[in-house]
């Protein structure tokens, strides 16, 4: 079916891969971005496609476009970037949600929120199921992102209850792959860039904290499945349930890239979650989705990308 789709944050890491898939499927795609962390380079190969257009816009301002679906991804995702201007980050999440929900209400579009595992904060329940309410510091350095995303979820459900807006809420766990910005600051891109340059690998804390890493292709497939199904509005967790310590990630990156880099330790940033692993039972049941690409395979693809695209 022919669908007009708005992707906010479409020039970013996740958004550009999503735009690729939607354009390839023949949909009419509008990519909205203010280029804070995204790059035109990520979508320039789509510029000649008749069913793709770029819109420079800040999601904190209202938008007027006729669309059938909206994927709301606009928001910096790396701690370094979302803490750079914390007030702007929370405005992007909260006013951005109000603007896309207002648009969805007006044009009767379905709207999907790219929420996050940060909703769970530093979790005391492990692995994290959707029923868990989380353990979030409301006044810490990560709060602009965590609480902004929590309010966005609240707004999605209130617009749904009050105005019957057709919502989907996806809680995305750490995702990585080609087109992460080399100076993005998140762990996978940091370690790969450092390993390829032969620089020290900066391990924060003792590296015993854990994360679960999902490869971009698996995530994009799940996002589209979430948008297209009628059974479950969410929230639905999406991520790879394989759990790794950050130290083991560093060792894996060194091995797979054949690097001579050494691991050095740095202070652990405050409120850094100790552990994180998604319970993906609901995604399996509602979407028939599960990730297919393991960490070694995904890292190898990502290392190859950074070798060919050092900046
Ligand atoms: P990213 O930083 O690469 O992409 C975010 C995009 O949003 C960028 O293109 C940026 O320029 C744009 N943007 C930021 N503020 C904006 C604004 N005010 N108006 C318009 N555009 C704006 O990050 P990503 O990893 O691609 O993340 C995309 C979305 O997915 C984010 O909402 C993020 O919170 C969510 N998410 C990502 C992950 C992950 O591991 N990658 C995990 C959980 C949630
Ligand atoms: N991390 C690290 N070295 C880096 C960047 C990150 O050890 O150069 C750690 C960070 O402290 C955290 C984990 O890796 O424990 C994941 O960090 P990231 O910023 O990728 O995402 P998030 O903390 O939001 O999951």
GROMACS .gro file of N, CA and C and ligand atoms in nm, residues 8-15 32-39 42 57-60 72-78 88 92 114-117 145 149 171-176 179-180 184 186 223, ligand 1:
model
  185
    8UNK      N    1   1.093   1.188   1.177
    8UNK     CA    2   1.167   1.297   1.242
    8UNK      C    3   1.300   1.241   1.292
    9UNK      N    4   1.406   1.321   1.282
    9UNK     CA    5   1.539   1.268   1.314
    9UNK      C    6   1.588   1.173   1.206
   10UNK      N    7   1.536   1.193   1.084
   10UNK     CA    8   1.562   1.099   0.974
   10UNK      C    9   1.705   1.101   0.921
   11UNK      N   10   1.781   1.206   0.952
   11UNK     CA   11   1.920   1.211   0.904
   11UNK      C   12   2.018   1.157   1.008
   12UNK      N   13   1.966   1.104   1.116
   12UNK     CA   14   2.052   1.046   1.220
   12UNK      C   15   2.085   0.901   1.189
   13UNK      N   16   2.144   0.835   1.288
   13UNK     CA   17   2.187   0.696   1.271
   13UNK      C   18   2.067   0.603   1.243
   14UNK      N   19   1.976   0.590   1.338
   14UNK     CA   20   1.861   0.501   1.316
   14UNK      C   21   1.774   0.551   1.203
   15UNK      N   22   1.747   0.684   1.204
   15UNK     CA   23   1.652   0.742   1.109
   15UNK      C   24   1.694   0.721   0.965
   32UNK      N   25   1.269   1.466   0.827
   32UNK     CA   26   1.279   1.596   0.897
   32UNK      C   27   1.397   1.592   0.993
   33UNK      N   28   1.480   1.696   0.992
   33UNK     CA   29   1.595   1.697   1.083
   33UNK      C   30   1.649   1.840   1.099
   34UNK      N   31   1.705   1.867   1.216
   34UNK     CA   32   1.773   1.998   1.234
   34UNK      C   33   1.926   1.982   1.229
   35UNK      N   34   1.973   1.861   1.201
   35UNK     CA   35   2.116   1.830   1.184
   35UNK      C   36   2.199   1.857   1.310
   36UNK      N   37   2.138   1.841   1.427
   36UNK     CA   38   2.217   1.857   1.550
   36UNK      C   39   2.319   1.745   1.561
   37UNK      N   40   2.274   1.620   1.553
   37UNK     CA   41   2.368   1.507   1.552
   37UNK      C   42   2.361   1.429   1.421
   38UNK      N   43   2.259   1.458   1.340
   38UNK     CA   44   2.247   1.388   1.212
   38UNK      C   45   2.325   1.459   1.103
   39UNK      N   46   2.341   1.390   0.988
   39UNK     CA   47   2.420   1.448   0.879
   39UNK      C   48   2.351   1.425   0.745
   42UNK      N   49   2.429   1.109   0.560
   42UNK     CA   50   2.360   0.982   0.589
   42UNK      C   51   2.247   0.951   0.492
   57UNK      N   52   1.409   2.126   0.979
   57UNK     CA   53   1.309   2.178   1.072
   57UNK      C   54   1.348   2.134   1.213
   58UNK      N   55   1.313   2.215   1.311
   58UNK     CA   56   1.335   2.179   1.450
   58UNK      C   57   1.202   2.131   1.508
   59UNK      N   58   1.202   2.011   1.562
   59UNK     CA   59   1.078   1.947   1.607
   59UNK      C   60   1.015   2.018   1.728
   60UNK      N   61   1.090   2.108   1.792
   60UNK     CA   62   1.028   2.184   1.901
   60UNK      C   63   0.928   2.287   1.846
   72UNK      N   64   0.869   0.908   1.521
   72UNK     CA   65   0.930   1.021   1.593
   72UNK      C   66   1.063   0.981   1.655
   73UNK      N   67   1.171   1.013   1.584
   73UNK     CA   68   1.306   0.976   1.628
   73UNK      C   69   1.390   1.097   1.668
   74UNK      N   70   1.340   1.218   1.645
   74UNK     CA   71   1.423   1.337   1.667
   74UNK      C   72   1.458   1.351   1.815
   75UNK      N   73   1.584   1.337   1.847
   75UNK     CA   74   1.636   1.355   1.983
   75UNK      C   75   1.780   1.301   1.984
   76UNK      N   76   1.876   1.379   2.035
   76UNK     CA   77   2.010   1.322   2.045
   76UNK      C   78   2.006   1.202   2.139
   77UNK      N   79   2.083   1.096   2.106
   77UNK     CA   80   2.074   0.972   2.184
   77UNK      C   81   2.201   0.942   2.263
   78UNK      N   82   2.311   1.005   2.227
   78UNK     CA   83   2.437   0.979   2.297
   78UNK      C   84   2.445   1.068   2.421
   88UNK      N   85   1.767   2.194   2.599
   88UNK     CA   86   1.720   2.170   2.462
   88UNK      C   87   1.677   2.024   2.444
   92UNK      N   88   1.320   1.904   2.321
   92UNK     CA   89   1.304   1.821   2.201
   92UNK      C   90   1.213   1.702   2.228
  114UNK      N   91   1.001   0.662   1.928
  114UNK     CA   92   1.127   0.591   1.958
  114UNK      C   93   1.160   0.620   2.104
  115UNK      N   94   1.105   0.537   2.193
  115UNK     CA   95   1.138   0.551   2.335
  115UNK      C   96   1.264   0.469   2.363
  116UNK      N   97   1.295   0.449   2.487
  116UNK     CA   98   1.429   0.398   2.519
  116UNK      C   99   1.431   0.313   2.646
  117UNK      N  100   1.532   0.229   2.655
  117UNK     CA  101   1.556   0.151   2.776
  117UNK      C  102   1.591   0.243   2.894
  145UNK      N  103   1.739   1.347   2.942
  145UNK     CA  104   1.705   1.246   2.840
  145UNK      C  105   1.601   1.147   2.896
  149UNK      N  106   1.210   1.147   2.788
  149UNK     CA  107   1.151   1.032   2.718
  149UNK      C  108   1.035   0.973   2.796
  171UNK      N  109   1.034   0.073   2.309
  171UNK     CA  110   1.147   0.104   2.398
  171UNK      C  111   1.271   0.036   2.342
  172UNK      N  112   1.356   0.118   2.282
  172UNK     CA  113   1.473   0.067   2.211
  172UNK      C  114   1.592   0.056   2.308
  173UNK      N  115   1.659  -0.060   2.306
  173UNK     CA  116   1.780  -0.080   2.384
  173UNK      C  117   1.902  -0.052   2.293
  174UNK      N  118   2.019  -0.037   2.353
  174UNK     CA  119   2.140   0.005   2.279
  174UNK      C  120   2.151  -0.059   2.141
  175UNK      N  121   2.153   0.025   2.040
  175UNK     CA  122   2.160  -0.021   1.901
  175UNK      C  123   2.284   0.042   1.836
  176UNK      N  124   2.349  -0.033   1.748
  176UNK     CA  125   2.476   0.013   1.689
  176UNK      C  126   2.482  -0.031   1.544
  179UNK      N  127   2.705   0.418   1.011
  179UNK     CA  128   2.651   0.554   1.015
  179UNK      C  129   2.638   0.612   1.155
  180UNK      N  130   2.685   0.541   1.259
  180UNK     CA  131   2.700   0.612   1.386
  180UNK      C  132   2.806   0.718   1.360
  184UNK      N  133   3.038   1.037   1.797
  184UNK     CA  134   2.908   1.024   1.863
  184UNK      C  135   2.923   1.013   2.014
  186UNK      N  136   2.908   0.732   2.192
  186UNK     CA  137   2.855   0.608   2.250
  186UNK      C  138   2.962   0.499   2.241
  223UNK      N  139   1.112  -0.211   1.408
  223UNK     CA  140   1.040  -0.082   1.412
  223UNK      C  141   0.924  -0.080   1.312
  312LIG     P1  142   2.113   1.024   1.645
  312LIG     O1  143   2.167   1.129   1.734
  312LIG     O2  144   2.202   0.969   1.539
  312LIG     O3  145   1.980   1.074   1.573
  312LIG     C1  146   1.893   1.171   1.625
  312LIG     C2  147   1.850   1.263   1.511
  312LIG     O4  148   1.757   1.359   1.562
  312LIG     C3  149   1.968   1.340   1.452
  312LIG     O5  150   1.961   1.335   1.311
  312LIG     C4  151   1.946   1.482   1.505
  312LIG     O6  152   2.003   1.581   1.422
  312LIG     C5  153   1.796   1.487   1.512
  312LIG     N1  154   1.746   1.589   1.607
  312LIG     C6  155   1.788   1.611   1.734
  312LIG     N2  156   1.719   1.713   1.789
  312LIG     C7  157   1.630   1.755   1.693
  312LIG     C8  158   1.532   1.856   1.689
  312LIG     N3  159   1.510   1.938   1.794
  312LIG     N4  160   1.459   1.873   1.576
  312LIG     C9  161   1.482   1.793   1.467
  312LIG     N5  162   1.574   1.695   1.466
  312LIG    C10  163   1.647   1.676   1.578
  312LIG     O7  164   2.061   0.907   1.740
  312LIG     P2  165   1.994   0.766   1.703
  312LIG     O8  166   2.073   0.661   1.768
  312LIG     O9  167   1.968   0.756   1.558
  312LIG    O10  168   1.856   0.776   1.782
  312LIG    C11  169   1.733   0.804   1.716
  312LIG    C12  170   1.619   0.796   1.817
  312LIG    O11  171   1.613   0.665   1.872
  312LIG    C13  172   1.633   0.893   1.934
  312LIG    O12  173   1.506   0.945   1.964
  312LIG    C14  174   1.683   0.806   2.045
  312LIG    O13  175   1.645   0.854   2.171
  312LIG    C15  176   1.617   0.673   2.013
  312LIG     N6  177   1.693   0.562   2.072
  312LIG    C16  178   1.813   0.523   2.016
  312LIG    C17  179   1.884   0.419   2.074
  312LIG    C18  180   2.015   0.370   2.018
  312LIG    O14  181   2.079   0.286   2.081
  312LIG     N7  182   2.060   0.413   1.902
  312LIG    C19  183   1.834   0.357   2.189
  312LIG    C20  184   1.714   0.401   2.244
  312LIG    C21  185   1.643   0.503   2.183
   0.00000   0.00000   0.00000
